[in-house]
Short mmCIF file of C-alpha atoms in Angstrom, two decimals:
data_model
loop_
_atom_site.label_atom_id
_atom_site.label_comp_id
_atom_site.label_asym_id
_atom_site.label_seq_id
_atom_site.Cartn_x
_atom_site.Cartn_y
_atom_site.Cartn_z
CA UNK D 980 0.00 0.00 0.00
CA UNK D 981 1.35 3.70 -1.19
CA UNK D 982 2.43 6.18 2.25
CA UNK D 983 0.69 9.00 2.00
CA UNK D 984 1.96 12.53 0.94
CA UNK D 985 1.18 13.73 4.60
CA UNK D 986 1.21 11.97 7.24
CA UNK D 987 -1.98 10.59 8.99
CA UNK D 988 -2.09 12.82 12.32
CA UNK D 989 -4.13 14.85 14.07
CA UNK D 990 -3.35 18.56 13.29
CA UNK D 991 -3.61 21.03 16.04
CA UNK D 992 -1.56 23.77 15.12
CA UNK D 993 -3.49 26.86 13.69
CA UNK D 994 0.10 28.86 13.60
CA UNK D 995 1.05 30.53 10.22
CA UNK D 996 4.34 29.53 8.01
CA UNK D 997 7.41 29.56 10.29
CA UNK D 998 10.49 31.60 9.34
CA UNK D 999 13.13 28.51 7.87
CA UNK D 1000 9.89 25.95 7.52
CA UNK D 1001 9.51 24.10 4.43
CA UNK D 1002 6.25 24.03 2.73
CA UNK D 1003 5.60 20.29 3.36
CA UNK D 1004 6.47 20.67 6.97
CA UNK D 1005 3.96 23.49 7.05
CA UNK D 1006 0.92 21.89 5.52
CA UNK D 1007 1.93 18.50 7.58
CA UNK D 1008 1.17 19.90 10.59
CA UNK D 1009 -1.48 23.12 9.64
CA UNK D 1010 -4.54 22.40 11.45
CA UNK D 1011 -6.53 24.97 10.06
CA UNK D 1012 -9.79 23.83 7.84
CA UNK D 1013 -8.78 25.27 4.86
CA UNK D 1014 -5.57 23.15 4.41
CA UNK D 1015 -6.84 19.87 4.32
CA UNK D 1016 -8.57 20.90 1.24
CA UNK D 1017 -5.28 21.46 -0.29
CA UNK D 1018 -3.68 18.24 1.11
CA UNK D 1019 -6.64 16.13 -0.26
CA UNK D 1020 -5.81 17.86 -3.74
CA UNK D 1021 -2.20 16.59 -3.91
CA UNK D 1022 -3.28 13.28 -2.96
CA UNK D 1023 -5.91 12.64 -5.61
CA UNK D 1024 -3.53 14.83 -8.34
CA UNK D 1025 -0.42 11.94 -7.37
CA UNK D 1026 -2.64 9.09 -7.04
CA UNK D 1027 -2.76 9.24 -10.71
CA UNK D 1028 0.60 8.48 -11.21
CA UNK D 1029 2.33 4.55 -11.49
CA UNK D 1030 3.56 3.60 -8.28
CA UNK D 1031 7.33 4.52 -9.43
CA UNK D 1032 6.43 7.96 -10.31
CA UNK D 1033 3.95 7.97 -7.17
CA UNK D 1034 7.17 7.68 -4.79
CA UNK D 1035 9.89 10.16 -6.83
CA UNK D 1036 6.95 12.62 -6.32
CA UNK D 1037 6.01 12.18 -3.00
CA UNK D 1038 9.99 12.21 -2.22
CA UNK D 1039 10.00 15.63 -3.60
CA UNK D 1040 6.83 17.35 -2.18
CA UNK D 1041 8.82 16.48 1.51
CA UNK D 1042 11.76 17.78 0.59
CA UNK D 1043 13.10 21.20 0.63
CA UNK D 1044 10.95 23.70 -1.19
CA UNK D 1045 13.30 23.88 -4.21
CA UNK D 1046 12.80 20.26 -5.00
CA UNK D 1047 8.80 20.74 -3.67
CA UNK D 1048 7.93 23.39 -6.36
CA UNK D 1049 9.68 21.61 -9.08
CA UNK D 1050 7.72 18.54 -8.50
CA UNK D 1051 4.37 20.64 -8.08
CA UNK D 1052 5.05 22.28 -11.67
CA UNK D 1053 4.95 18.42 -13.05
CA UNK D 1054 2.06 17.41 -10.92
CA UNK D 1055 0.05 20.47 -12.01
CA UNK D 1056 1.11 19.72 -16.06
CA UNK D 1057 -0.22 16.29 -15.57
CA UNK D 1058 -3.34 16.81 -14.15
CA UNK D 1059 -3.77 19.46 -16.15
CA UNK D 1060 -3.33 17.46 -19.49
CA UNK D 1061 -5.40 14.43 -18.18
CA UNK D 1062 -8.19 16.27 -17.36
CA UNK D 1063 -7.80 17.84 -21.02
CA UNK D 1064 -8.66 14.03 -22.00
CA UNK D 1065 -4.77 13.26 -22.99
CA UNK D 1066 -3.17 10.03 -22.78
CA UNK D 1067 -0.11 10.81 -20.84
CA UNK D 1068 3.51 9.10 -20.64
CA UNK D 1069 5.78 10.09 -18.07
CA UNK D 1070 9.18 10.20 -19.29
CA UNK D 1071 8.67 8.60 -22.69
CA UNK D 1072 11.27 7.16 -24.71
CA UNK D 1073 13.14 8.90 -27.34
CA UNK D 1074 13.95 6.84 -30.30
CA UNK D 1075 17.38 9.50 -30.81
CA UNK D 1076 18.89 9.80 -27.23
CA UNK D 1077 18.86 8.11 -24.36
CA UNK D 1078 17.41 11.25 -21.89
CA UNK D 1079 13.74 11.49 -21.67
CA UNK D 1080 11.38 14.42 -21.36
CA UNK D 1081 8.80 14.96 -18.62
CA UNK D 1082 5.88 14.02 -20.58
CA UNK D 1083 4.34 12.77 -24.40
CA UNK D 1084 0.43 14.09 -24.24
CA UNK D 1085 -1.71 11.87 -26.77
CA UNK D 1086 -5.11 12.97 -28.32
CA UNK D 1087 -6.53 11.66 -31.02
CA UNK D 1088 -3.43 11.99 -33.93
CA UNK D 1089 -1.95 15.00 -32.11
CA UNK D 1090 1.42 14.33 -30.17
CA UNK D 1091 3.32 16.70 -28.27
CA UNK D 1092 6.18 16.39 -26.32
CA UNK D 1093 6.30 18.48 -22.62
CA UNK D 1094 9.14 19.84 -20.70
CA UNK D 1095 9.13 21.05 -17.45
CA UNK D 1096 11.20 23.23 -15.30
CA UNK D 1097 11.51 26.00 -12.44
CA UNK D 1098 14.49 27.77 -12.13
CA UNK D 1099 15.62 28.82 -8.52
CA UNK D 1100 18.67 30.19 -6.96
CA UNK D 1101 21.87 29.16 -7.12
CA UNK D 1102 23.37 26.42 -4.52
CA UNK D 1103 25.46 29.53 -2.75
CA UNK D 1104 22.13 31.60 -2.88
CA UNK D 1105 20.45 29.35 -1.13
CA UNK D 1106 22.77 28.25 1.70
CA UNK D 1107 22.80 32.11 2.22
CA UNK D 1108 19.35 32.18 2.27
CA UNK D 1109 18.60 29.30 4.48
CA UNK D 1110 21.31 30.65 6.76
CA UNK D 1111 19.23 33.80 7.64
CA UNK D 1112 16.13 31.96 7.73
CA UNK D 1113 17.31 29.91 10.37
CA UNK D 1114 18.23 33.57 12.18
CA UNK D 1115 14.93 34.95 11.77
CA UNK D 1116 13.33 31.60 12.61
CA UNK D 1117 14.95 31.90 16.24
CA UNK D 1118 14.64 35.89 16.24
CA UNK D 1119 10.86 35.26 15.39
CA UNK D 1120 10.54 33.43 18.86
CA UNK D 1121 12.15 36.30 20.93
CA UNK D 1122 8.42 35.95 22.59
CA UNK D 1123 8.08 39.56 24.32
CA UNK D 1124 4.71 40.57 25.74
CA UNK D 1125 5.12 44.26 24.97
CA UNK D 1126 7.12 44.63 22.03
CA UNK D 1127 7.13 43.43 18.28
CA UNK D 1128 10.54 43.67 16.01
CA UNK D 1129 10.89 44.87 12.88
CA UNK D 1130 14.49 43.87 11.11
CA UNK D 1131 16.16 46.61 9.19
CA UNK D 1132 19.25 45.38 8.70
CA UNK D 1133 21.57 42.24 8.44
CA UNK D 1134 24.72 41.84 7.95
CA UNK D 1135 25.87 38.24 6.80
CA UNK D 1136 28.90 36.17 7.72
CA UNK D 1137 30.48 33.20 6.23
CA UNK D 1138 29.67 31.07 9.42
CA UNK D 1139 26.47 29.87 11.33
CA UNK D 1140 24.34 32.41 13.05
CA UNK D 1141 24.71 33.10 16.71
CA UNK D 1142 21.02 33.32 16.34
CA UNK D 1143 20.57 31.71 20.34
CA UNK D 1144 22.82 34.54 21.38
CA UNK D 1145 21.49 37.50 19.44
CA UNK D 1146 18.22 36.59 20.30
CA UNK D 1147 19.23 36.66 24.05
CA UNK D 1148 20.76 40.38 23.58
CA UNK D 1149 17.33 41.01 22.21
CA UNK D 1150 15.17 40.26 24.52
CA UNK D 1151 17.76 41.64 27.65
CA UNK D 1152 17.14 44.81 25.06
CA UNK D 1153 13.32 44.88 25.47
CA UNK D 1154 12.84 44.73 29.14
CA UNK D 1155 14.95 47.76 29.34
CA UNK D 1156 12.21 49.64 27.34
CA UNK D 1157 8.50 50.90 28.58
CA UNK D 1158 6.06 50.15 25.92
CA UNK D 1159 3.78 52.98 27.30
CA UNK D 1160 6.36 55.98 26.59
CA UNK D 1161 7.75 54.84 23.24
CA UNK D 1162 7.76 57.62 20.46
CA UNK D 1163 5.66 55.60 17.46
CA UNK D 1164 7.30 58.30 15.19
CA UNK D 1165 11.10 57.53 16.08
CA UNK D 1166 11.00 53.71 17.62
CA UNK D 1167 13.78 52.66 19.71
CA UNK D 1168 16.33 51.12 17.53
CA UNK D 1169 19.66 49.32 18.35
CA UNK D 1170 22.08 47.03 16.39
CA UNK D 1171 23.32 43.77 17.71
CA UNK D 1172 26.90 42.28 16.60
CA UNK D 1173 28.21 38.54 17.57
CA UNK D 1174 30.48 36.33 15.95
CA UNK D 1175 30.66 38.88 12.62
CA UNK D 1176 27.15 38.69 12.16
CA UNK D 1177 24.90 42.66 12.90
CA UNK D 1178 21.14 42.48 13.35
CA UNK D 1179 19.51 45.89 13.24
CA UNK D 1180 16.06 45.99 14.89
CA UNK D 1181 13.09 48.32 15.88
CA UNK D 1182 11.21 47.67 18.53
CA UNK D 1183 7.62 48.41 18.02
CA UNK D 1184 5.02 48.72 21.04
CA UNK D 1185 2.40 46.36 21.06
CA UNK D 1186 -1.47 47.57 21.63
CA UNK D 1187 -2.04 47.17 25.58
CA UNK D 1188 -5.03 44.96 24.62
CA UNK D 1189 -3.16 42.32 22.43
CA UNK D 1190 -0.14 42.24 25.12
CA UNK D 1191 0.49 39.10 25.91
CA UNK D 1192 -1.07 37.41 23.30
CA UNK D 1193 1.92 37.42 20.68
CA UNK D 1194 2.79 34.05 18.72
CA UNK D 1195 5.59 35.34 16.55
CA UNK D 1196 7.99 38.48 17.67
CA UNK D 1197 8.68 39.66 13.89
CA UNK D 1198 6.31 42.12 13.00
CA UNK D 1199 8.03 43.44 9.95
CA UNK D 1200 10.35 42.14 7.82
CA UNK D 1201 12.73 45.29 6.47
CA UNK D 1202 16.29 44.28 5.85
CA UNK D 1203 15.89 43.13 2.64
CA UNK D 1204 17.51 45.88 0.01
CA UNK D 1205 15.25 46.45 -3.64
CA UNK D 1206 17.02 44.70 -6.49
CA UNK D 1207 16.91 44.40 -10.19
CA UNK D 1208 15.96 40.94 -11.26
CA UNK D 1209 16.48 40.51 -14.82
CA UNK D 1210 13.37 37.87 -15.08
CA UNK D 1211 14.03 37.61 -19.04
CA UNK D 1212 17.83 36.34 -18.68
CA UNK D 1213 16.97 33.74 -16.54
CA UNK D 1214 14.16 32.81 -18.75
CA UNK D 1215 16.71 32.59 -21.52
CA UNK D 1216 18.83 30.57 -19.49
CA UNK D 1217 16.19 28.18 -18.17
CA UNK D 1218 15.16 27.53 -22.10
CA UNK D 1219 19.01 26.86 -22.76
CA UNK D 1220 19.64 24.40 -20.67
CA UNK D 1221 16.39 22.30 -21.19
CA UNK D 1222 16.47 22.59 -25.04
CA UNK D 1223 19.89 20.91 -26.01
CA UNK D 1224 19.43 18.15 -24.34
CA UNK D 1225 16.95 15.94 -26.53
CA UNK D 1226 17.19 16.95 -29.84
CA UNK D 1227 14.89 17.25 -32.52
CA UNK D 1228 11.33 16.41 -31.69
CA UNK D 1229 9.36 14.52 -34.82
CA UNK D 1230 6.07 16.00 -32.97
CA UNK D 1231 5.55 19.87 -31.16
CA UNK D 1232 7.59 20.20 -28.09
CA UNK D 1233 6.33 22.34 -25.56
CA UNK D 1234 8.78 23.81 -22.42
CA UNK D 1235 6.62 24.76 -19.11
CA UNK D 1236 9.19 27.28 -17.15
CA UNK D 1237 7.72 28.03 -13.65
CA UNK D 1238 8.24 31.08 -11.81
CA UNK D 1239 7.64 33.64 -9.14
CA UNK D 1240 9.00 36.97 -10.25
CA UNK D 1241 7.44 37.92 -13.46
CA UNK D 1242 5.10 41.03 -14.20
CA UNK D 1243 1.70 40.75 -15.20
CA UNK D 1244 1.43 42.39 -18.30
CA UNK D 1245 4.28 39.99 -19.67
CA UNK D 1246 6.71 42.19 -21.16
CA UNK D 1247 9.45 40.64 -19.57
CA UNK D 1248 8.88 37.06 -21.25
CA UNK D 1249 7.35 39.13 -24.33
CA UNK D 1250 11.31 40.85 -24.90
CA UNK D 1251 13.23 37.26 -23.97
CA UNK D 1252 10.97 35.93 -26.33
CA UNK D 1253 10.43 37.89 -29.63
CA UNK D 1254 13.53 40.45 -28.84
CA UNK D 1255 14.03 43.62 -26.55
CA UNK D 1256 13.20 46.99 -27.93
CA UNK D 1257 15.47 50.16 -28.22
CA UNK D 1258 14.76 53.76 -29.43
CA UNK D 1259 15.71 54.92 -32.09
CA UNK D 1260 15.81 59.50 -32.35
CA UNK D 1261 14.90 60.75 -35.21
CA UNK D 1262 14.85 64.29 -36.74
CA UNK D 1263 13.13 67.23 -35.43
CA UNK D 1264 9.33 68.13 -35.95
CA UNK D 1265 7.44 71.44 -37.24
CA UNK D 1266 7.64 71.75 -33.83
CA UNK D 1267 11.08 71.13 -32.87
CA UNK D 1268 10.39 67.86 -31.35
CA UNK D 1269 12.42 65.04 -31.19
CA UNK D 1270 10.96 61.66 -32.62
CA UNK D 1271 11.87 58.64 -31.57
CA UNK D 1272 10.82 55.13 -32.79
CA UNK D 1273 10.95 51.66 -30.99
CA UNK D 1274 12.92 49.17 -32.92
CA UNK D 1275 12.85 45.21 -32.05
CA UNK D 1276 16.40 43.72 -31.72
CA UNK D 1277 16.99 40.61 -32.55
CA UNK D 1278 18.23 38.78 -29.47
CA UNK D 1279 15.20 36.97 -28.64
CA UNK D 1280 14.43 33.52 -27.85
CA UNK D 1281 12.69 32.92 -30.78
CA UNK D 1282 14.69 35.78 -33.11
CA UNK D 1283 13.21 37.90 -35.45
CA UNK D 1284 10.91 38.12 -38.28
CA UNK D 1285 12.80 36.51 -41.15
CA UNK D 1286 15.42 35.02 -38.60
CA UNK D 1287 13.22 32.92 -36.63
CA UNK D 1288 15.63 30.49 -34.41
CA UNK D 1289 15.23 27.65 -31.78
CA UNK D 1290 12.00 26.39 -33.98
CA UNK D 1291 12.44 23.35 -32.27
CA UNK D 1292 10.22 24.97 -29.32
CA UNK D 1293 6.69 24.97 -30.72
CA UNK D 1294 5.79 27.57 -27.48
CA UNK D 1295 7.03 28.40 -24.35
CA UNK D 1296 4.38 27.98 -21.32
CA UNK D 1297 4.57 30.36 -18.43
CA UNK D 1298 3.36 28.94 -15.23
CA UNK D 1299 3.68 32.03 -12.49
CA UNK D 1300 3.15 31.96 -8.77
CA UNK D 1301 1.56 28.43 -8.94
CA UNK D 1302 0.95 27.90 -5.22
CA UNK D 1303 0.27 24.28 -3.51
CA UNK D 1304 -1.92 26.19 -1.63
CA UNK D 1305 -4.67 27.13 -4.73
CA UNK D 1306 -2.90 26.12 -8.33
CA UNK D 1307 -5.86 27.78 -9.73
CA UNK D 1308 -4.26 30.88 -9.00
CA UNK D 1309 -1.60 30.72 -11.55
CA UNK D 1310 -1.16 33.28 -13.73
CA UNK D 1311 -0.86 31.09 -17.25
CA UNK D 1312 0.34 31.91 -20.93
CA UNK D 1313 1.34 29.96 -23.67
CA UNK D 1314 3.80 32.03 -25.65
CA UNK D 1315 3.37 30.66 -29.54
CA UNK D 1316 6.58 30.52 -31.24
CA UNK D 1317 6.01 32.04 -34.85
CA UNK D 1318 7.75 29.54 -37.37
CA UNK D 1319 7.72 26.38 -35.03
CA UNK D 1320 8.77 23.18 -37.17
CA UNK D 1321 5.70 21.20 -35.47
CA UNK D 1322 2.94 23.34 -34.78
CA UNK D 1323 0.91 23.25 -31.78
CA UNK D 1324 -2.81 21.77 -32.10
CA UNK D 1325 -5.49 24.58 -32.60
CA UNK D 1326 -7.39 23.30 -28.93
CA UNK D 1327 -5.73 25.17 -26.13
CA UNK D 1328 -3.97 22.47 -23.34
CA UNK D 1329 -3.90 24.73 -20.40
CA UNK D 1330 -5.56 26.92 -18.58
CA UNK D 1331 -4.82 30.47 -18.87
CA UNK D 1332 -4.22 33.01 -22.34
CA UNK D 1333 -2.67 31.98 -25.42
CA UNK D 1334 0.09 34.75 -27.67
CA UNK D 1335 0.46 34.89 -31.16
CA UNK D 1336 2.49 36.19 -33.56
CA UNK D 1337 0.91 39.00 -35.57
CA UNK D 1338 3.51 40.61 -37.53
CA UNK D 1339 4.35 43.29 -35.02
CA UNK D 1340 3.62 42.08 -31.96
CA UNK D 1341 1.58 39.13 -30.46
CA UNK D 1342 -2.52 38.80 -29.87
CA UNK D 1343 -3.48 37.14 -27.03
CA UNK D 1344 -6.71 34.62 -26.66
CA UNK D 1345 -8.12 32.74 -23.65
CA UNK D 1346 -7.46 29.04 -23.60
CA UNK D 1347 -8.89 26.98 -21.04
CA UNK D 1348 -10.40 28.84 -17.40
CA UNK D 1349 -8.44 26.96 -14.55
CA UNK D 1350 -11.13 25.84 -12.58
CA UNK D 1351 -13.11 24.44 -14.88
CA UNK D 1352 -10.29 22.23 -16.32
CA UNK D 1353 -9.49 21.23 -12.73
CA UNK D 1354 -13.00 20.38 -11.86
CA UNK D 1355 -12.89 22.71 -8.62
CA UNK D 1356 -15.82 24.76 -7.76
CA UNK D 1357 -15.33 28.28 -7.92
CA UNK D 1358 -15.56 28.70 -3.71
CA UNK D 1359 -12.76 26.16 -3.41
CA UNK D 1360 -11.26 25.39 -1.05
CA UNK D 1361 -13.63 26.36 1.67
CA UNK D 1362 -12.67 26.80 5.60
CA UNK D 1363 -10.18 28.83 7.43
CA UNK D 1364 -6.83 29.38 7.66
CA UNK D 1365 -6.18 30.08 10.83
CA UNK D 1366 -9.50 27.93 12.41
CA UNK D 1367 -9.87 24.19 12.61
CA UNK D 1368 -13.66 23.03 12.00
#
């Protein structure tokens, strides 16, 4: 008989996510009503699968949340194309090379061929990250009555956090301090060095009628410095290293990236695509103003009019901020390529908007709607977070 994905327990614990806590540990032990929902959706969506496939999948849903969210992409694809009425092969066999693809989707005479992947940080990016995780997770349980923290700065060193200790300064910090005189406009603020690590907090007073009543100590999370995340190189990149691995495809081949970081309106995957845009200046107008026009380079994915490149890649689907929590949430677009060598069949796959070539720029139709496809009422899932039944 197959383990379950979660373990048969009784679940208690109405606490939010936990600073450091993997997703599976969370929704193992989330007692609230409105998880279970989401727990009895990953069984039924993996039950599907042969009892090989059953286990690699459940292996990576409790791991860490790198592995988790790649296997979720797959799961989602696969339910997703079943409940399209495909016939679906996991890892078929290639006839040319040895590696195999995620998945072959049958229906009727249409074949296509289905890639998956979700490109994360680096292995140095995330031992970084984990490392203040594990801080925060033990600065999140500073546990003062009066007082909540907000971080505003930290300063990183090559060794394990003295998170005990700091935590300890902390708190020895807070008793010193009268919750009923702070100055809201200029909170009390002190930095905290040990071991070369610096934590920077505020301390924020806590309402006198929620005193005493605090389950986590960080309030607000401000440390972090704004970045520039160049979503369409690592698009590029994730495409690169899928593509050359299998060769030419004899039916369309389809590569599902998923992601967290891109925009809504899609420019970002529209310019890695079909090419990034400068501005051209032009001459001066009747009335001395400067024109400028928008020119398409040609360093996209998928080239250029008249260059078209990688046509091996029938379309390139977009799966964003696809949470275990309510996949129907995912913001979904299948990017067309415009001179594929196997064309895509005219009936949309997956949920979410379709774009199309039109000369100039792309059109964009709705495919399938989400919950439909998935069969999941439109008031799913039902219950509370933070409430058992």
């Amino acid at each position: 008989m197959r383990p379950p994905i979660y373990d048969n327990c009784e679940r208690t614990d109405l606490t939010p996510q936990r600073n450091g806590e993997t997703s599976f540990s969370f929704f193992n032990r989330a007692g609230g009503s409105l998880w279970r929902h989401s727990r009895a959706l990953h069984q039924q969506w993996a039950d599907r699968l042969s009892d090989r496939e059953y286990a690699e999948m459940r292996a990576a849903l409790r791991s860490d949340d790198a592995q988790a969210r790649s296997a979720f992409l797959e799961l989602y694809l696969h339910e997703c194309l079943v409940r399209g009425s495909h016939e679906v092969v996991v890892h078929p066999k290639l006839g040319h090379t040895t590696r195999r693809p995620d998945f072959l989707a049958s229906r009727g005479t249409t074949r296509v061929f289905i890639e998956a992947i979700a490109p994360g940080q680096s292995r140095a990016d995330r031992a970084a990250a984990n490392s203040i995780g594990a801080l925060l997770a033990t600065l999140d349980q500073v546990g003062d009555d009066n007082f909540l923290l907000m971080t505003t700065a930290i300063t990183q060193a090559s060794n394990s956090a003295p998170a005990a200790r700091l935590r300890h300064q902390i708190r020895k910090w807070l008793t010193q301090l009268d919750p009923d005189s702070v100055d809201t406009e200029d909170l009390p603020k002190r930095t905290f060095e040990q071991d070369g690590w610096s934590v920077t907090i505020k301390a924020m007073p806590i309402k006198r009628s929620r005193r005493g009543n605090v389950r986590r100590s960080i309030g607000i999370y401000a440390h972090s410095e704004a970045h520039f995340i160049d979503d369409g190189a690592k698009l590029v990149a994730a495409l690169k290293s899928k593509v050359s691995r299998y060769g030419h495809f004899d039916a369309p081949f389809v590569v599902a990236v998923g992601t967290t970081t891109f925009d809504e309106d899609g420019e970002d995957v529209f310019n890695a695509l079909y090419g990034s845009v400068s501005w051209v200046l032009g001459g001066l107008t009747p009335g001395e103003e400067v024109t400028s026009r928008g020119v398409r380079n040609p360093d996209g994915y998928f080239g250029s009019p008249g260059a078209w490149k990688n046509r091996r890649v029938s379309a390139v689907l977009i799966v964003d901020q696809l949470s275990l929590h309510d996949p129907t949430r995912a913001r979904v677009a299948l990017w067309a390529h415009p001179d594929p060598l196997h064309p895509l069949p005219s009936e949309p796959m997956f949920p979410g908007v379709i774009h199309e070539w039109n000369g100039q720029s792309t059109d964009k139709r709705e495919a399938r709607d989400a919950r439909r496809l998935l069969e999941l009422a439109e008031d799913w899932p039902q219950g509370h977070r933070w409430q058992a039944d």
